[in-house]
mmCIF file of C-alpha atoms in Angstrom:
data_model
loop_
_atom_site.group_PDB
_atom_site.id
_atom_site.type_symbol
_atom_site.label_atom_id
_atom_site.label_comp_id
_atom_site.label_asym_id
_atom_site.label_seq_id
_atom_site.Cartn_x
_atom_site.Cartn_y
_atom_site.Cartn_z
ATOM 1 C CA UNK A 163 -14.702 -41.608 -19.842
ATOM 2 C CA UNK A 164 -15.389 -38.232 -18.231
ATOM 3 C CA UNK A 165 -13.126 -35.410 -19.408
ATOM 4 C CA UNK A 166 -12.582 -32.558 -16.913
ATOM 5 C CA UNK A 167 -13.844 -29.378 -18.570
ATOM 6 C CA UNK A 168 -11.649 -27.125 -16.413
ATOM 7 C CA UNK A 169 -8.501 -29.039 -17.397
ATOM 8 C CA UNK A 170 -9.247 -28.796 -21.122
ATOM 9 C CA UNK A 171 -10.159 -25.122 -20.896
ATOM 10 C CA UNK A 172 -7.064 -24.143 -18.902
ATOM 11 C CA UNK A 173 -4.723 -26.133 -21.138
ATOM 12 C CA UNK A 174 -6.294 -24.629 -24.237
ATOM 13 C CA UNK A 175 -5.850 -21.096 -22.922
ATOM 14 C CA UNK A 176 -2.266 -21.840 -21.827
ATOM 15 C CA UNK A 177 -1.236 -23.268 -25.200
ATOM 16 C CA UNK A 178 -2.891 -20.419 -27.100
ATOM 17 C CA UNK A 179 -1.066 -17.867 -24.908
ATOM 18 C CA UNK A 180 2.271 -19.627 -25.362
ATOM 19 C CA UNK A 181 1.731 -19.727 -29.123
ATOM 20 C CA UNK A 182 1.080 -15.985 -29.263
ATOM 21 C CA UNK A 183 4.116 -15.223 -27.103
ATOM 22 C CA UNK A 184 6.355 -17.517 -29.136
ATOM 23 C CA UNK A 185 5.270 -15.816 -32.355
ATOM 24 C CA UNK A 186 5.953 -12.402 -30.823
ATOM 25 C CA UNK A 187 9.412 -13.428 -29.601
ATOM 26 C CA UNK A 188 10.474 -14.878 -32.922
ATOM 27 C CA UNK A 189 9.244 -11.796 -34.771
ATOM 28 C CA UNK A 190 11.950 -9.886 -32.889
ATOM 29 C CA UNK A 191 14.450 -12.786 -33.244
ATOM 30 C CA UNK A 192 14.389 -13.462 -29.497
ATOM 31 C CA UNK A 193 14.136 -16.703 -27.553
ATOM 32 C CA UNK A 194 10.605 -17.192 -26.161
ATOM 33 C CA UNK A 195 11.940 -18.666 -22.902
ATOM 34 C CA UNK A 196 11.737 -15.445 -20.790
ATOM 35 C CA UNK A 197 8.159 -14.843 -21.953
ATOM 36 C CA UNK A 198 7.186 -18.418 -21.065
ATOM 37 C CA UNK A 199 8.691 -17.957 -17.592
ATOM 38 C CA UNK A 200 6.784 -14.708 -17.022
ATOM 39 C CA UNK A 201 3.582 -16.385 -18.195
ATOM 40 C CA UNK A 202 4.104 -19.100 -15.597
ATOM 41 C CA UNK A 203 4.572 -16.429 -12.930
ATOM 42 C CA UNK A 204 1.288 -14.777 -13.961
ATOM 43 C CA UNK A 205 -0.587 -18.100 -13.934
ATOM 44 C CA UNK A 206 0.879 -19.512 -10.729
ATOM 45 C CA UNK A 207 -0.412 -19.353 -7.172
ATOM 46 C CA UNK A 208 -0.768 -15.702 -6.256
ATOM 47 C CA UNK A 209 -0.649 -14.633 -9.915
ATOM 48 C CA UNK A 210 -3.270 -12.762 -11.880
ATOM 49 C CA UNK A 211 -4.941 -15.861 -13.371
ATOM 50 C CA UNK A 212 -4.170 -19.136 -11.523
ATOM 51 C CA UNK A 213 -4.720 -22.443 -13.352
ATOM 52 C CA UNK A 214 -5.165 -25.055 -10.587
ATOM 53 C CA UNK A 215 -6.729 -27.730 -12.796
ATOM 54 C CA UNK A 216 -3.746 -27.782 -15.191
ATOM 55 C CA UNK A 217 -1.107 -27.935 -12.454
ATOM 56 C CA UNK A 218 -0.620 -31.725 -12.404
ATOM 57 C CA UNK A 219 -0.335 -31.922 -16.196
ATOM 58 C CA UNK A 220 2.195 -29.071 -16.288
ATOM 59 C CA UNK A 221 4.327 -30.675 -13.581
ATOM 60 C CA UNK A 222 4.440 -34.012 -15.412
ATOM 61 C CA UNK A 223 4.942 -32.350 -18.787
ATOM 62 C CA UNK A 224 7.875 -30.348 -17.416
ATOM 63 C CA UNK A 225 9.766 -33.543 -16.558
ATOM 64 C CA UNK A 226 9.146 -34.913 -20.065
ATOM 65 C CA UNK A 227 10.222 -31.569 -21.537
ATOM 66 C CA UNK A 228 13.693 -31.743 -19.989
ATOM 67 C CA UNK A 229 14.136 -35.312 -21.235
ATOM 68 C CA UNK A 230 13.131 -34.394 -24.798
ATOM 69 C CA UNK A 231 15.332 -31.289 -24.864
ATOM 70 C CA UNK A 232 18.425 -33.263 -23.903
ATOM 71 C CA UNK A 233 17.548 -36.219 -26.134
ATOM 72 C CA UNK A 234 17.301 -34.053 -29.248
ATOM 73 C CA UNK A 235 20.450 -32.175 -28.244
ATOM 74 C CA UNK A 236 22.353 -35.447 -28.019
ATOM 75 C CA UNK A 237 21.120 -36.406 -31.502
ATOM 76 C CA UNK A 238 23.168 -33.527 -32.910
ATOM 77 C CA UNK A 239 26.550 -34.895 -31.788
ATOM 78 C CA UNK A 240 28.822 -37.913 -32.067
ATOM 79 C CA UNK A 241 29.541 -39.979 -28.950
ATOM 80 C CA UNK A 242 33.212 -40.451 -29.871
ATOM 81 C CA UNK A 243 33.845 -36.755 -30.395
ATOM 82 C CA UNK A 244 31.926 -35.802 -27.292
ATOM 83 C CA UNK A 245 33.830 -38.283 -25.104
ATOM 84 C CA UNK A 246 37.123 -36.819 -26.297
ATOM 85 C CA UNK A 247 35.812 -33.347 -25.480
ATOM 86 C CA UNK A 248 34.792 -34.466 -21.990
ATOM 87 C CA UNK A 249 38.334 -35.634 -21.247
ATOM 88 C CA UNK A 250 39.724 -32.321 -22.501
ATOM 89 C CA UNK A 251 37.366 -30.300 -20.315
ATOM 90 C CA UNK A 252 38.044 -31.772 -16.879
ATOM 91 C CA UNK A 253 39.972 -28.562 -15.959
ATOM 92 C CA UNK A 254 36.970 -26.572 -17.213
ATOM 93 C CA UNK A 255 34.675 -28.515 -14.892
ATOM 94 C CA UNK A 256 36.936 -27.885 -11.895
ATOM 95 C CA UNK A 257 37.121 -24.174 -12.727
ATOM 96 C CA UNK A 258 33.343 -24.027 -13.100
ATOM 97 C CA UNK A 259 32.849 -25.701 -9.714
ATOM 98 C CA UNK A 260 35.238 -23.391 -7.850
ATOM 99 C CA UNK A 261 34.009 -20.176 -9.460
ATOM 100 C CA UNK A 262 30.293 -20.831 -9.035
ATOM 101 C CA UNK A 263 29.899 -22.917 -5.872
ATOM 102 C CA UNK A 264 32.117 -20.611 -3.786
ATOM 103 C CA UNK A 265 29.839 -17.516 -3.998
ATOM 104 C CA UNK A 266 26.851 -19.592 -2.896
ATOM 105 C CA UNK A 267 28.764 -21.054 0.044
ATOM 106 C CA UNK A 268 29.980 -17.601 1.126
ATOM 107 C CA UNK A 269 26.485 -16.132 0.797
ATOM 108 C CA UNK A 270 25.059 -18.944 2.919
ATOM 109 C CA UNK A 271 27.664 -18.293 5.604
ATOM 110 C CA UNK A 272 26.986 -14.535 5.583
ATOM 111 C CA UNK A 273 23.237 -15.154 5.840
ATOM 112 C CA UNK A 274 23.736 -17.357 8.893
ATOM 113 C CA UNK A 275 22.762 -20.720 7.372
ATOM 114 C CA UNK A 276 23.942 -23.945 8.970
ATOM 115 C CA UNK A 277 26.212 -26.410 7.163
ATOM 116 C CA UNK A 278 23.385 -28.040 5.202
ATOM 117 C CA UNK A 279 22.027 -24.649 4.115
ATOM 118 C CA UNK A 280 25.491 -23.537 2.984
ATOM 119 C CA UNK A 281 25.962 -26.767 1.021
ATOM 120 C CA UNK A 282 22.530 -26.385 -0.595
ATOM 121 C CA UNK A 283 23.087 -22.771 -1.644
ATOM 122 C CA UNK A 284 26.510 -23.644 -3.077
ATOM 123 C CA UNK A 285 24.887 -26.325 -5.240
ATOM 124 C CA UNK A 286 22.122 -23.979 -6.372
ATOM 125 C CA UNK A 287 24.588 -21.348 -7.598
ATOM 126 C CA UNK A 288 26.865 -23.934 -9.230
ATOM 127 C CA UNK A 289 24.494 -25.879 -11.476
ATOM 128 C CA UNK A 290 23.273 -24.435 -14.781
ATOM 129 C CA UNK A 291 19.954 -25.367 -16.379
ATOM 130 C CA UNK A 292 20.465 -28.051 -19.031
ATOM 131 C CA UNK A 293 16.871 -27.636 -20.216
ATOM 132 C CA UNK A 294 16.972 -23.876 -20.756
ATOM 133 C CA UNK A 295 20.427 -23.939 -22.358
ATOM 134 C CA UNK A 296 19.531 -26.785 -24.712
ATOM 135 C CA UNK A 297 16.535 -24.796 -25.956
ATOM 136 C CA UNK A 298 18.603 -21.621 -26.310
ATOM 137 C CA UNK A 299 21.257 -23.296 -28.442
ATOM 138 C CA UNK A 300 18.539 -24.567 -30.782
ATOM 139 C CA UNK A 301 16.571 -21.290 -30.861
ATOM 140 C CA UNK A 302 19.672 -19.243 -31.657
ATOM 141 C CA UNK A 303 20.972 -21.753 -34.243
ATOM 142 C CA UNK A 304 24.232 -22.318 -32.382
ATOM 143 C CA UNK A 305 24.375 -26.112 -32.352
ATOM 144 C CA UNK A 306 27.049 -26.022 -35.050
ATOM 145 C CA UNK A 307 29.140 -23.287 -33.420
ATOM 146 C CA UNK A 308 32.703 -24.033 -32.369
ATOM 147 C CA UNK A 309 32.037 -23.166 -28.731
ATOM 148 C CA UNK A 310 29.004 -25.468 -28.360
ATOM 149 C CA UNK A 311 30.927 -28.726 -27.603
ATOM 150 C CA UNK A 312 32.679 -26.930 -24.721
ATOM 151 C CA UNK A 313 29.330 -25.707 -23.367
ATOM 152 C CA UNK A 314 27.859 -29.212 -23.551
ATOM 153 C CA UNK A 315 30.902 -30.794 -21.911
ATOM 154 C CA UNK A 316 30.580 -28.405 -18.961
ATOM 155 C CA UNK A 317 26.826 -29.068 -18.689
ATOM 156 C CA UNK A 318 27.191 -32.845 -18.696
ATOM 157 C CA UNK A 319 29.987 -32.772 -16.117
ATOM 158 C CA UNK A 320 27.827 -30.537 -13.928
ATOM 159 C CA UNK A 321 25.059 -33.134 -14.132
ATOM 160 C CA UNK A 322 27.534 -35.905 -13.286
ATOM 161 C CA UNK A 323 28.682 -33.844 -10.294
ATOM 162 C CA UNK A 324 25.025 -33.627 -9.234
ATOM 163 C CA UNK A 325 24.959 -37.420 -9.193
ATOM 164 C CA UNK A 326 27.481 -37.279 -6.347
ATOM 165 C CA UNK A 327 26.099 -34.146 -4.690
ATOM 166 C CA UNK A 328 22.363 -34.870 -4.449
ATOM 167 C CA UNK A 329 22.621 -38.174 -2.502
ATOM 168 C CA UNK A 330 24.917 -36.498 0.028
ATOM 169 C CA UNK A 331 22.597 -33.519 0.436
ATOM 170 C CA UNK A 332 19.500 -35.728 0.699
ATOM 171 C CA UNK A 333 21.030 -37.927 3.402
ATOM 172 C CA UNK A 334 22.382 -34.998 5.417
ATOM 173 C CA UNK A 335 19.092 -33.079 5.164
ATOM 174 C CA UNK A 336 17.169 -36.089 6.457
ATOM 175 C CA UNK A 337 19.591 -36.664 9.340
ATOM 176 C CA UNK A 338 21.147 -39.825 7.865
ATOM 177 C CA UNK A 339 24.598 -41.289 8.500
ATOM 178 C CA UNK A 340 27.798 -40.655 6.538
ATOM 179 C CA UNK A 341 27.947 -44.234 5.269
ATOM 180 C CA UNK A 342 24.493 -43.867 3.700
ATOM 181 C CA UNK A 343 25.690 -40.781 1.826
ATOM 182 C CA UNK A 344 28.809 -42.640 0.677
ATOM 183 C CA UNK A 345 26.787 -45.571 -0.669
ATOM 184 C CA UNK A 346 24.466 -43.178 -2.504
ATOM 185 C CA UNK A 347 27.404 -41.407 -4.151
ATOM 186 C CA UNK A 348 29.059 -44.660 -5.226
ATOM 187 C CA UNK A 349 25.812 -45.996 -6.698
ATOM 188 C CA UNK A 350 24.987 -42.799 -8.601
ATOM 189 C CA UNK A 351 28.448 -42.101 -10.005
ATOM 190 C CA UNK A 352 28.973 -45.782 -10.820
ATOM 191 C CA UNK A 353 25.686 -45.892 -12.743
ATOM 192 C CA UNK A 354 26.594 -42.801 -14.785
ATOM 193 C CA UNK A 355 30.062 -44.157 -15.651
ATOM 194 C CA UNK A 356 28.602 -47.550 -16.549
ATOM 195 C CA UNK A 357 26.071 -45.875 -18.850
ATOM 196 C CA UNK A 358 28.838 -43.944 -20.614
ATOM 197 C CA UNK A 359 30.901 -47.116 -21.020
ATOM 198 C CA UNK A 360 27.954 -49.129 -22.339
ATOM 199 C CA UNK A 361 27.019 -46.406 -24.823
ATOM 200 C CA UNK A 362 30.610 -46.143 -26.041
ATOM 201 C CA UNK A 363 31.103 -49.907 -26.364
ATOM 202 C CA UNK A 364 27.752 -51.140 -27.681
ATOM 203 C CA UNK A 365 25.878 -47.995 -28.705
ATOM 204 C CA UNK A 366 26.373 -48.541 -32.450
ATOM 205 C CA UNK A 367 23.991 -51.522 -32.267
ATOM 206 C CA UNK A 368 21.198 -49.416 -30.816
ATOM 207 C CA UNK A 369 20.369 -47.551 -34.005
ATOM 208 C CA UNK A 370 19.708 -50.790 -35.867
ATOM 209 C CA UNK A 371 17.430 -52.056 -33.101
ATOM 210 C CA UNK A 372 15.353 -48.875 -32.975
ATOM 211 C CA UNK A 373 15.191 -48.143 -36.694
ATOM 212 C CA UNK A 374 11.855 -48.693 -38.464
ATOM 213 C CA UNK A 375 10.467 -47.398 -41.790
ATOM 214 C CA UNK A 376 7.282 -46.109 -40.111
ATOM 215 C CA UNK A 377 7.655 -42.807 -38.265
ATOM 216 C CA UNK A 378 5.134 -43.838 -35.613
ATOM 217 C CA UNK A 379 7.150 -46.921 -34.676
ATOM 218 C CA UNK A 380 10.405 -44.973 -34.631
ATOM 219 C CA UNK A 381 8.884 -42.335 -32.335
ATOM 220 C CA UNK A 382 7.484 -44.937 -29.939
ATOM 221 C CA UNK A 383 10.726 -46.895 -29.780
ATOM 222 C CA UNK A 384 13.087 -43.947 -29.291
ATOM 223 C CA UNK A 385 10.859 -42.134 -26.827
ATOM 224 C CA UNK A 386 10.069 -45.299 -24.876
ATOM 225 C CA UNK A 387 13.735 -46.240 -24.501
ATOM 226 C CA UNK A 388 14.676 -42.681 -23.548
ATOM 227 C CA UNK A 389 12.067 -42.483 -20.791
ATOM 228 C CA UNK A 390 13.196 -45.850 -19.401
ATOM 229 C CA UNK A 391 16.840 -44.747 -19.344
ATOM 230 C CA UNK A 392 15.870 -41.397 -17.798
ATOM 231 C CA UNK A 393 13.867 -43.191 -15.099
ATOM 232 C CA UNK A 394 16.800 -45.475 -14.275
ATOM 233 C CA UNK A 395 19.096 -42.461 -14.036
ATOM 234 C CA UNK A 396 16.722 -40.737 -11.610
ATOM 235 C CA UNK A 397 16.386 -43.945 -9.587
ATOM 236 C CA UNK A 398 20.123 -43.936 -8.792
ATOM 237 C CA UNK A 399 20.038 -40.174 -8.077
ATOM 238 C CA UNK A 400 21.769 -39.342 -11.345
ATOM 239 C CA UNK A 401 20.209 -36.944 -13.846
ATOM 240 C CA UNK A 402 17.407 -37.914 -16.191
ATOM 241 C CA UNK A 403 18.913 -35.310 -18.505
ATOM 242 C CA UNK A 404 22.217 -37.213 -18.669
ATOM 243 C CA UNK A 405 20.396 -40.443 -19.476
ATOM 244 C CA UNK A 406 18.407 -38.806 -22.274
ATOM 245 C CA UNK A 407 21.500 -37.075 -23.632
ATOM 246 C CA UNK A 408 23.365 -40.401 -23.753
ATOM 247 C CA UNK A 409 20.558 -42.028 -25.760
ATOM 248 C CA UNK A 410 20.719 -39.156 -28.230
ATOM 249 C CA UNK A 411 24.508 -39.404 -28.525
ATOM 250 C CA UNK A 412 24.278 -43.128 -29.189
ATOM 251 C CA UNK A 413 21.969 -42.785 -32.216
ATOM 252 C CA UNK A 414 23.731 -41.877 -35.454
ATOM 253 C CA UNK A 415 23.186 -41.644 -39.189
ATOM 254 C CA UNK A 416 19.721 -41.938 -40.708
ATOM 255 C CA UNK A 417 18.172 -43.059 -37.404
ATOM 256 C CA UNK A 418 19.319 -39.852 -35.714
ATOM 257 C CA UNK A 419 18.128 -37.687 -38.614
ATOM 258 C CA UNK A 420 14.656 -39.251 -38.692
ATOM 259 C CA UNK A 421 14.412 -39.198 -34.888
ATOM 260 C CA UNK A 422 15.052 -35.441 -34.856
ATOM 261 C CA UNK A 423 12.287 -34.949 -37.413
ATOM 262 C CA UNK A 424 9.623 -36.949 -35.562
ATOM 263 C CA UNK A 425 10.576 -35.701 -32.079
ATOM 264 C CA UNK A 426 10.902 -31.975 -32.809
ATOM 265 C CA UNK A 427 7.179 -31.042 -32.516
ATOM 266 C CA UNK A 428 6.832 -33.067 -29.317
ATOM 267 C CA UNK A 429 9.993 -31.472 -27.903
ATOM 268 C CA UNK A 430 8.757 -27.952 -28.623
ATOM 269 C CA UNK A 431 5.413 -28.611 -26.924
ATOM 270 C CA UNK A 432 6.831 -30.086 -23.727
ATOM 271 C CA UNK A 433 9.749 -27.654 -23.611
ATOM 272 C CA UNK A 434 7.275 -24.785 -23.476
ATOM 273 C CA UNK A 435 5.470 -26.595 -20.651
ATOM 274 C CA UNK A 436 8.797 -26.994 -18.813
ATOM 275 C CA UNK A 437 9.530 -23.270 -18.861
ATOM 276 C CA UNK A 438 5.956 -22.526 -17.847
ATOM 277 C CA UNK A 439 6.342 -24.886 -14.882
ATOM 278 C CA UNK A 440 9.330 -22.958 -13.535
ATOM 279 C CA UNK A 441 7.210 -19.819 -13.481
ATOM 280 C CA UNK A 442 4.265 -21.647 -11.903
ATOM 281 C CA UNK A 443 6.494 -22.814 -9.036
ATOM 282 C CA UNK A 444 7.106 -19.216 -7.964
ATOM 283 C CA UNK A 445 4.847 -17.418 -5.490
ATOM 284 C CA UNK A 446 5.348 -13.644 -5.909
ATOM 285 C CA UNK A 447 4.551 -12.746 -2.269
ATOM 286 C CA UNK A 448 7.271 -15.053 -0.936
ATOM 287 C CA UNK A 449 9.904 -13.694 -3.303
ATOM 288 C CA UNK A 450 9.735 -9.994 -2.467
ATOM 289 C CA UNK A 451 11.757 -10.110 0.798
ATOM 290 C CA UNK A 452 14.429 -12.282 -0.861
ATOM 291 C CA UNK A 453 14.914 -10.116 -3.955
ATOM 292 C CA UNK A 454 17.815 -7.900 -2.724
ATOM 293 C CA UNK A 455 19.970 -10.887 -1.722
ATOM 294 C CA UNK A 456 18.906 -12.799 -4.846
ATOM 295 C CA UNK A 457 19.863 -9.953 -7.178
ATOM 296 C CA UNK A 458 23.260 -9.547 -5.480
ATOM 297 C CA UNK A 459 23.970 -13.277 -5.697
ATOM 298 C CA UNK A 460 22.756 -13.378 -9.303
ATOM 299 C CA UNK A 461 25.061 -10.518 -10.296
ATOM 300 C CA UNK A 462 28.119 -12.248 -8.822
ATOM 301 C CA UNK A 463 27.411 -15.721 -10.199
ATOM 302 C CA UNK A 464 26.415 -14.336 -13.591
ATOM 303 C CA UNK A 465 29.952 -12.979 -13.892
ATOM 304 C CA UNK A 466 31.607 -16.147 -12.558
ATOM 305 C CA UNK A 467 29.629 -18.376 -14.939
ATOM 306 C CA UNK A 468 30.686 -16.213 -17.886
ATOM 307 C CA UNK A 469 34.309 -16.598 -16.782
ATOM 308 C CA UNK A 470 33.907 -20.378 -16.543
ATOM 309 C CA UNK A 471 32.371 -20.573 -20.016
ATOM 310 C CA UNK A 472 35.062 -18.365 -21.538
ATOM 311 C CA UNK A 473 37.751 -20.579 -20.017
ATOM 312 C CA UNK A 474 36.125 -23.765 -21.385
ATOM 313 C CA UNK A 475 35.797 -22.293 -24.884
ATOM 314 C CA UNK A 476 39.395 -21.053 -24.772
ATOM 315 C CA UNK A 477 40.558 -24.644 -24.226
ATOM 316 C CA UNK A 478 38.979 -25.450 -27.601
ATOM 317 C CA UNK A 479 40.845 -22.474 -29.115
ATOM 318 C CA UNK A 480 37.613 -20.581 -29.797
ATOM 319 C CA UNK A 481 37.870 -16.873 -30.669
ATOM 320 C CA UNK A 482 36.849 -13.993 -28.372
ATOM 321 C CA UNK A 483 33.224 -13.766 -29.614
ATOM 322 C CA UNK A 484 32.740 -17.514 -29.263
ATOM 323 C CA UNK A 485 34.122 -17.397 -25.724
ATOM 324 C CA UNK A 486 31.623 -14.699 -24.807
ATOM 325 C CA UNK A 487 28.777 -16.731 -26.326
ATOM 326 C CA UNK A 488 29.894 -19.806 -24.340
ATOM 327 C CA UNK A 489 30.006 -17.830 -21.102
ATOM 328 C CA UNK A 490 26.576 -16.265 -21.466
ATOM 329 C CA UNK A 491 25.041 -19.560 -22.588
ATOM 330 C CA UNK A 492 25.836 -21.084 -19.174
ATOM 331 C CA UNK A 493 24.222 -18.319 -17.079
ATOM 332 C CA UNK A 494 20.694 -19.725 -16.757
ATOM 333 C CA UNK A 495 19.824 -21.714 -13.625
ATOM 334 C CA UNK A 496 16.706 -23.816 -13.387
ATOM 335 C CA UNK A 497 15.498 -27.317 -12.621
ATOM 336 C CA UNK A 498 18.358 -28.663 -10.474
ATOM 337 C CA UNK A 499 18.460 -25.590 -8.250
ATOM 338 C CA UNK A 500 14.745 -26.048 -7.574
ATOM 339 C CA UNK A 501 15.308 -29.744 -6.793
ATOM 340 C CA UNK A 502 17.863 -28.688 -4.184
ATOM 341 C CA UNK A 503 15.282 -26.386 -2.599
ATOM 342 C CA UNK A 504 12.848 -29.282 -2.511
ATOM 343 C CA UNK A 505 15.344 -31.412 -0.566
ATOM 344 C CA UNK A 506 16.105 -28.921 2.199
ATOM 345 C CA UNK A 507 13.643 -26.036 1.804
ATOM 346 C CA UNK A 508 11.254 -27.214 4.508
ATOM 347 C CA UNK A 509 14.005 -27.093 7.142
ATOM 348 C CA UNK A 510 15.352 -23.713 5.992
ATOM 349 C CA UNK A 511 12.582 -21.137 5.708
ATOM 350 C CA UNK A 512 14.646 -18.407 4.018
ATOM 351 C CA UNK A 513 16.538 -20.675 1.630
ATOM 352 C CA UNK A 514 13.527 -21.592 -0.539
ATOM 353 C CA UNK A 515 12.439 -18.029 -1.426
ATOM 354 C CA UNK A 516 16.064 -16.952 -1.953
ATOM 355 C CA UNK A 517 16.919 -19.756 -4.376
ATOM 356 C CA UNK A 518 13.589 -19.499 -6.192
ATOM 357 C CA UNK A 519 14.049 -15.752 -6.739
ATOM 358 C CA UNK A 520 17.665 -16.338 -7.769
ATOM 359 C CA UNK A 521 16.678 -19.004 -10.297
ATOM 360 C CA UNK A 522 13.915 -16.855 -11.749
ATOM 361 C CA UNK A 523 16.243 -13.855 -12.203
ATOM 362 C CA UNK A 524 18.909 -15.872 -14.033
ATOM 363 C CA UNK A 525 16.385 -17.955 -15.997
ATOM 364 C CA UNK A 526 15.228 -14.661 -17.543
ATOM 365 C CA UNK A 527 18.576 -12.841 -17.690
ATOM 366 C CA UNK A 528 20.444 -15.829 -19.150
ATOM 367 C CA UNK A 529 18.501 -16.101 -22.435
ATOM 368 C CA UNK A 530 18.485 -12.321 -22.919
ATOM 369 C CA UNK A 531 22.241 -11.968 -22.393
ATOM 370 C CA UNK A 532 22.917 -15.008 -24.563
ATOM 371 C CA UNK A 533 20.930 -13.421 -27.384
ATOM 372 C CA UNK A 534 22.755 -10.094 -26.971
ATOM 373 C CA UNK A 535 26.153 -11.810 -26.941
ATOM 374 C CA UNK A 536 25.452 -13.203 -30.391
ATOM 375 C CA UNK A 537 24.583 -9.738 -31.650
ATOM 376 C CA UNK A 538 27.826 -8.068 -30.499
ATOM 377 C CA UNK A 539 29.618 -6.900 -33.645
ATOM 378 C CA UNK A 540 33.163 -8.151 -34.126
ATOM 379 C CA UNK A 541 35.956 -5.772 -33.333
ATOM 380 C CA UNK A 542 37.508 -4.286 -36.398
ATOM 381 C CA UNK A 543 41.227 -4.574 -36.704
ATOM 382 C CA UNK A 544 42.935 -1.165 -36.876
ATOM 383 C CA UNK A 545 43.704 -0.095 -40.369
ATOM 384 C CA UNK A 546 47.396 -0.097 -41.181
ATOM 385 C CA UNK A 547 48.856 3.358 -41.567
ATOM 386 C CA UNK A 548 49.244 4.444 -45.159
ATOM 387 C CA UNK A 549 52.851 4.144 -46.283
ATOM 388 C CA UNK A 550 54.553 7.369 -47.014
ATOM 389 C CA UNK A 551 56.640 7.759 -50.092
ATOM 390 C CA UNK A 552 59.458 10.184 -50.133
ATOM 391 C CA UNK A 553 59.429 12.762 -52.885
ATOM 392 C CA UNK A 554 62.303 13.021 -55.236
#
């Protein structure tokens, strides 16, 4: 079998560069995500060192990276506890939707977009990046923090909302009828709810079916099932991330512990490829005209996402520092916003560059602000005044 020399060479250089950047980031206790994104920008079309031969591998690897990030995140939590948290955070999801979709809709109206463009921009500003946030929580060792269940509940409900939103947008963008959009929504939302119900009712049997004393067999079984579930979720226009997260939630005990151990190296590899792919999708020349509007929109929705995260954490009675961490953790936008561009970008010339620039700004700013939020020192309570004793 002939092996393409250019593919091997480009992948080798990419992985070596990512390794060096990851080592540098961790030396300064930072997340490597922003550096991976900037590397993708430098290696993409119009960058300083394009890598055309590796493009197909990176694109495929990025999809696997999101699945692995959400699978391993789900392995950290209990399905029962998470379901209870989801019910508690319905008001958080509504608040998140109003605060973050409204600025995008208003910006689309001010920029003169038609109804489909306004709907697309509202979705792009609403949805956070599950992949980036999952990696951040792991990098910053916050999976056990009190605010993390609230963050995850908001993320999953955003992805469920996408299951209703994307079929509608796809049908409208292609000129379809309202009944086609309705059927797509019913199929997607019904599939997500059925998956939750099945996991809750029969999920405890899954661990026994997948468990095996050999690590190789465990890896093949868990990863194979996860990719199948993720594919089914994508087929009904739901999120592959939700499907992978559900598989992770379903596994418990020793199976979950061993799965985390065997999947972690694979997750780290493909997660790095995922962040690289976001950067590769950006063409610098197209972004320059859109930067002023993108920065303005990013500034507004950065603040509204922090407010939404603080509100969600407050419902779990988290303290002020935890609320700030929850808010900044939700800032990053990524894969879903780019999917939205792919659905309608060809019919709206200015929407694609605007959303791509917007995503890139917040994909870099989000991890940096999340890291800084964890470093904010706690406020010291004022010292009580010294009691005065009367003489004599």
